[in-house]
PDB file of C-alpha atoms in Angstrom:
ATOM      1  CA  MET A 647     -21.983  49.369  81.070  1.00  0.00           C
ATOM      2  CA  ALA A 648     -22.775  49.068  77.333  1.00  0.00           C
ATOM      3  CA  TRP A 649     -20.510  49.687  74.694  1.00  0.00           C
ATOM      4  CA  ARG A 650     -22.307  50.028  71.025  1.00  0.00           C
ATOM      5  CA  SER A 651     -21.764  50.448  67.380  1.00  0.00           C
ATOM      6  CA  ASN A 652     -23.678  51.119  64.469  1.00  0.00           C
ATOM      7  CA  LYS A 653     -20.927  50.195  62.024  1.00  0.00           C
ATOM      8  CA  PRO A 654     -20.346  46.277  61.273  1.00  0.00           C
ATOM      9  CA  ARG A 655     -16.845  45.210  62.096  1.00  0.00           C
ATOM     10  CA  PRO A 656     -16.140  42.265  59.584  1.00  0.00           C
ATOM     11  CA  CYS A 657     -14.466  39.736  61.504  1.00  0.00           C
ATOM     12  CA  PRO A 658     -13.136  36.473  59.719  1.00  0.00           C
ATOM     13  CA  LEU A 659     -13.712  33.669  61.045  1.00  0.00           C
ATOM     14  CA  GLN A 660     -11.238  31.944  62.052  1.00  0.00           C
ATOM     15  CA  ASP A 661     -10.210  28.651  60.117  1.00  0.00           C
ATOM     16  CA  PHE A 662     -10.765  26.017  63.390  1.00  0.00           C
ATOM     17  CA  HIS A 663     -10.797  23.422  60.242  1.00  0.00           C
ATOM     18  CA  SER A 664      -6.935  24.089  59.590  1.00  0.00           C
ATOM     19  CA  ILE A 665      -6.325  22.160  62.761  1.00  0.00           C
ATOM     20  CA  GLY A 666      -9.273  19.289  62.969  1.00  0.00           C
ATOM     21  CA  LEU A 667     -11.419  21.358  64.574  1.00  0.00           C
ATOM     22  CA  GLN A 668     -15.460  21.461  63.872  1.00  0.00           C
ATOM     23  CA  GLU A 669     -18.325  23.331  64.333  1.00  0.00           C
ATOM     24  CA  CYS A 670     -19.799  21.450  67.466  1.00  0.00           C
ATOM     25  CA  ASP A 671     -16.003  21.895  69.007  1.00  0.00           C
ATOM     26  CA  VAL A 672     -16.106  25.647  68.657  1.00  0.00           C
ATOM     27  CA  VAL A 673     -20.003  25.313  70.479  1.00  0.00           C
ATOM     28  CA  ASN A 674     -18.637  22.876  73.223  1.00  0.00           C
ATOM     29  CA  LEU A 675     -15.589  24.321  74.279  1.00  0.00           C
ATOM     30  CA  THR A 676     -17.550  28.009  74.705  1.00  0.00           C
ATOM     31  CA  HIS A 677     -19.846  25.993  76.593  1.00  0.00           C
ATOM     32  CA  ALA A 678     -17.074  24.420  78.383  1.00  0.00           C
ATOM     33  CA  MET A 679     -16.020  27.981  79.380  1.00  0.00           C
ATOM     34  CA  ASN A 680     -19.132  28.992  81.304  1.00  0.00           C
ATOM     35  CA  ILE A 681     -23.032  28.909  80.789  1.00  0.00           C
ATOM     36  CA  CYS A 682     -23.683  29.993  77.251  1.00  0.00           C
ATOM     37  CA  GLY A 683     -27.054  30.503  75.820  1.00  0.00           C
ATOM     38  CA  PHE A 684     -27.940  31.337  72.140  1.00  0.00           C
ATOM     39  CA  TRP A 685     -30.988  33.832  71.706  1.00  0.00           C
ATOM     40  CA  ARG A 686     -33.009  35.067  68.496  1.00  0.00           C
ATOM     41  CA  LEU A 687     -34.824  38.297  68.427  1.00  0.00           C
ATOM     42  CA  ASP A 688     -37.326  38.995  65.567  1.00  0.00           C
ATOM     43  CA  ILE A 689     -37.597  42.600  64.790  1.00  0.00           C
ATOM     44  CA  ASP A 690     -40.889  43.010  63.467  1.00  0.00           C
ATOM     45  CA  GLN A 691     -42.526  40.671  65.448  1.00  0.00           C
ATOM     46  CA  GLY A 692     -40.120  41.967  68.774  1.00  0.00           C
ATOM     47  CA  HIS A 693     -40.351  38.464  69.956  1.00  0.00           C
ATOM     48  CA  LEU A 694     -37.307  37.414  71.527  1.00  0.00           C
ATOM     49  CA  TYR A 695     -36.340  33.244  71.397  1.00  0.00           C
ATOM     50  CA  GLY A 696     -33.131  31.280  73.159  1.00  0.00           C
ATOM     51  CA  THR A 697     -32.069  28.326  74.349  1.00  0.00           C
ATOM     52  CA  PRO A 698     -32.697  26.974  77.592  1.00  0.00           C
ATOM     53  CA  HIS A 699     -29.045  28.126  78.943  1.00  0.00           C
ATOM     54  CA  VAL A 700     -30.732  31.910  78.175  1.00  0.00           C
ATOM     55  CA  SER A 701     -33.418  30.991  81.019  1.00  0.00           C
ATOM     56  CA  LYS A 702     -31.019  29.133  83.140  1.00  0.00           C
ATOM     57  CA  LEU A 703     -28.677  32.417  83.222  1.00  0.00           C
ATOM     58  CA  TYR A 704     -31.885  34.554  84.571  1.00  0.00           C
ATOM     59  CA  GLU A 705     -33.499  31.660  86.988  1.00  0.00           C
ATOM     60  CA  LEU A 706     -36.558  31.186  85.125  1.00  0.00           C
ATOM     61  CA  ASP A 707     -38.429  28.366  83.707  1.00  0.00           C
ATOM     62  CA  HIS A 708     -37.845  27.590  80.217  1.00  0.00           C
ATOM     63  CA  SER A 709     -40.620  27.891  77.772  1.00  0.00           C
ATOM     64  CA  GLU A 710     -40.758  26.714  73.775  1.00  0.00           C
ATOM     65  CA  GLY A 711     -41.639  29.473  71.963  1.00  0.00           C
ATOM     66  CA  PRO A 712     -41.029  33.086  72.874  1.00  0.00           C
ATOM     67  CA  LEU A 713     -39.963  34.554  76.109  1.00  0.00           C
ATOM     68  CA  ASN A 714     -41.264  37.014  78.514  1.00  0.00           C
ATOM     69  CA  ILE A 715     -39.304  39.688  78.104  1.00  0.00           C
ATOM     70  CA  LYS A 716     -40.629  41.141  81.124  1.00  0.00           C
ATOM     71  CA  ASP A 717     -39.481  38.076  83.655  1.00  0.00           C
ATOM     72  CA  PHE A 718     -36.174  39.224  82.325  1.00  0.00           C
ATOM     73  CA  CYS A 719     -36.507  42.725  83.221  1.00  0.00           C
ATOM     74  CA  ASP A 720     -37.214  41.589  86.710  1.00  0.00           C
ATOM     75  CA  ARG A 721     -34.564  39.942  87.046  1.00  0.00           C
ATOM     76  CA  MET A 722     -32.327  42.992  85.914  1.00  0.00           C
ATOM     77  CA  HIS A 723     -30.716  44.912  88.256  1.00  0.00           C
ATOM     78  CA  PRO A 724     -33.419  48.057  88.321  1.00  0.00           C
ATOM     79  CA  GLN A 725     -30.544  50.758  87.465  1.00  0.00           C
ATOM     80  CA  ASP A 726     -29.598  48.709  84.361  1.00  0.00           C
ATOM     81  CA  VAL A 727     -32.944  47.786  82.637  1.00  0.00           C
ATOM     82  CA  ASP A 728     -33.395  50.943  80.507  1.00  0.00           C
ATOM     83  CA  GLN A 729     -29.431  50.687  79.363  1.00  0.00           C
ATOM     84  CA  VAL A 730     -30.173  46.967  78.310  1.00  0.00           C
ATOM     85  CA  MET A 731     -33.625  48.157  76.731  1.00  0.00           C
ATOM     86  CA  ASP A 732     -32.200  51.289  75.065  1.00  0.00           C
ATOM     87  CA  SER A 733     -29.384  48.811  73.463  1.00  0.00           C
ATOM     88  CA  TYR A 734     -31.922  46.605  72.033  1.00  0.00           C
ATOM     89  CA  TYR A 735     -33.914  49.277  70.609  1.00  0.00           C
ATOM     90  CA  ARG A 736     -31.164  51.249  69.281  1.00  0.00           C
ATOM     91  CA  ALA A 737     -29.900  47.537  68.078  1.00  0.00           C
ATOM     92  CA  GLY A 738     -32.617  47.249  66.106  1.00  0.00           C
ATOM     93  CA  THR A 739     -33.311  50.668  64.838  1.00  0.00           C
ATOM     94  CA  ASN A 740     -29.659  51.136  63.925  1.00  0.00           C
ATOM     95  CA  ARG A 741     -29.067  47.379  62.295  1.00  0.00           C
ATOM     96  CA  GLY A 742     -25.111  47.288  64.259  1.00  0.00           C
ATOM     97  CA  VAL A 743     -23.330  45.236  66.585  1.00  0.00           C
ATOM     98  CA  PHE A 744     -24.065  45.721  69.976  1.00  0.00           C
ATOM     99  CA  HIS A 745     -22.156  44.779  73.121  1.00  0.00           C
ATOM    100  CA  ASN A 746     -23.889  44.843  76.825  1.00  0.00           C
ATOM    101  CA  ILE A 747     -22.897  43.857  80.489  1.00  0.00           C
ATOM    102  CA  HIS A 748     -25.638  44.090  83.060  1.00  0.00           C
ATOM    103  CA  ARG A 749     -26.474  42.787  86.776  1.00  0.00           C
ATOM    104  CA  ILE A 750     -29.465  40.138  86.722  1.00  0.00           C
ATOM    105  CA  ILE A 751     -30.803  39.916  91.276  1.00  0.00           C
ATOM    106  CA  THR A 752     -30.329  36.321  91.779  1.00  0.00           C
ATOM    107  CA  THR A 753     -33.226  34.749  93.131  1.00  0.00           C
ATOM    108  CA  SER A 754     -30.292  34.010  96.499  1.00  0.00           C
ATOM    109  CA  GLY A 755     -30.244  38.406  96.271  1.00  0.00           C
ATOM    110  CA  THR A 756     -26.663  38.423  94.832  1.00  0.00           C
ATOM    111  CA  LEU A 757     -25.423  40.007  91.765  1.00  0.00           C
ATOM    112  CA  LYS A 758     -24.738  38.154  88.718  1.00  0.00           C
ATOM    113  CA  TYR A 759     -23.222  39.667  85.711  1.00  0.00           C
ATOM    114  CA  ILE A 760     -24.474  38.921  81.897  1.00  0.00           C
ATOM    115  CA  ARG A 761     -22.607  39.899  79.146  1.00  0.00           C
ATOM    116  CA  THR A 762     -24.684  39.867  75.861  1.00  0.00           C
ATOM    117  CA  VAL A 763     -23.534  40.035  72.180  1.00  0.00           C
ATOM    118  CA  GLY A 764     -25.455  40.384  68.959  1.00  0.00           C
ATOM    119  CA  LEU A 765     -24.910  40.832  65.228  1.00  0.00           C
ATOM    120  CA  TYR A 766     -27.509  41.862  62.834  1.00  0.00           C
ATOM    121  CA  TYR A 767     -28.865  39.587  60.208  1.00  0.00           C
ATOM    122  CA  PRO A 768     -31.241  40.646  57.301  1.00  0.00           C
ATOM    123  CA  VAL A 769     -34.020  38.518  56.102  1.00  0.00           C
ATOM    124  CA  GLU A 770     -35.721  38.685  52.785  1.00  0.00           C
ATOM    125  CA  GLY A 771     -38.792  40.778  52.982  1.00  0.00           C
ATOM    126  CA  ALA A 772     -38.450  41.554  56.552  1.00  0.00           C
ATOM    127  CA  SER A 773     -36.889  43.897  58.752  1.00  0.00           C
ATOM    128  CA  GLY A 774     -34.334  41.219  60.163  1.00  0.00           C
ATOM    129  CA  GLU A 775     -33.358  39.726  63.394  1.00  0.00           C
ATOM    130  CA  TYR A 776     -30.282  39.280  65.738  1.00  0.00           C
ATOM    131  CA  ARG A 777     -29.089  36.545  66.786  1.00  0.00           C
ATOM    132  CA  GLY A 778     -26.201  36.480  69.942  1.00  0.00           C
ATOM    133  CA  MET A 779     -25.170  34.824  73.055  1.00  0.00           C
ATOM    134  CA  LEU A 780     -25.137  35.514  76.615  1.00  0.00           C
ATOM    135  CA  HIS A 781     -23.378  34.282  79.067  1.00  0.00           C
ATOM    136  CA  GLU A 782     -22.308  34.984  82.594  1.00  0.00           C
ATOM    137  CA  LEU A 783     -19.061  37.063  83.646  1.00  0.00           C
ATOM    138  CA  PHE A 784     -17.298  35.419  86.891  1.00  0.00           C
ATOM    139  CA  GLN A 785     -15.301  37.156  89.046  1.00  0.00           C
ATOM    140  CA  LEU A 786     -12.005  36.348  88.665  1.00  0.00           C
ATOM    141  CA  GLU A 787      -9.476  34.841  91.137  1.00  0.00           C
ATOM    142  CA  PRO A 788      -6.399  34.832  91.700  1.00  0.00           C
ATOM    143  CA  THR A 789      -5.432  31.004  90.091  1.00  0.00           C
ATOM    144  CA  ALA A 790      -1.390  31.409  90.812  1.00  0.00           C
ATOM    145  CA  SER A 791       0.516  30.731  94.069  1.00  0.00           C
ATOM    146  CA  PHE A 792       3.074  33.406  95.875  1.00  0.00           C
ATOM    147  CA  ILE A 793       6.905  31.890  95.386  1.00  0.00           C
ATOM    148  CA  GLU A 794       9.038  32.577  98.056  1.00  0.00           C
ATOM    149  CA  LEU A 795      12.456  33.891  96.894  1.00  0.00           C
TER     150      LEU A 795
END
């Protein structure tokens, strides 16, 4: 389920200012699509920080400061835990871009698919950090009606 790349892929930021949008508009539009959480992983400390929406997606109580990675792993489908941990390890080792899709077992026992994207950022005097976002992937439902001829 994971896609990984060890090569940075330069993606120029779209010029949303030219059409009258600001940074806050882009974030608000992202949130309008679905619940979207943002996170940061300190490579040297191994600490994961996340916004309250990260905890909400995993159906966990949010706390300030580093998040408990074991709690997140406990919510993951057992078949996906090793693959997710491998993605984070490889990303931290290779300083690349990564994309990961994994399953969460909800408190009601259903499956939820989570997509995570992370980018490496160098930090002066340290090994750097990853910054990323995650969101739930929804099952697509047909939205158009059939037209009878």
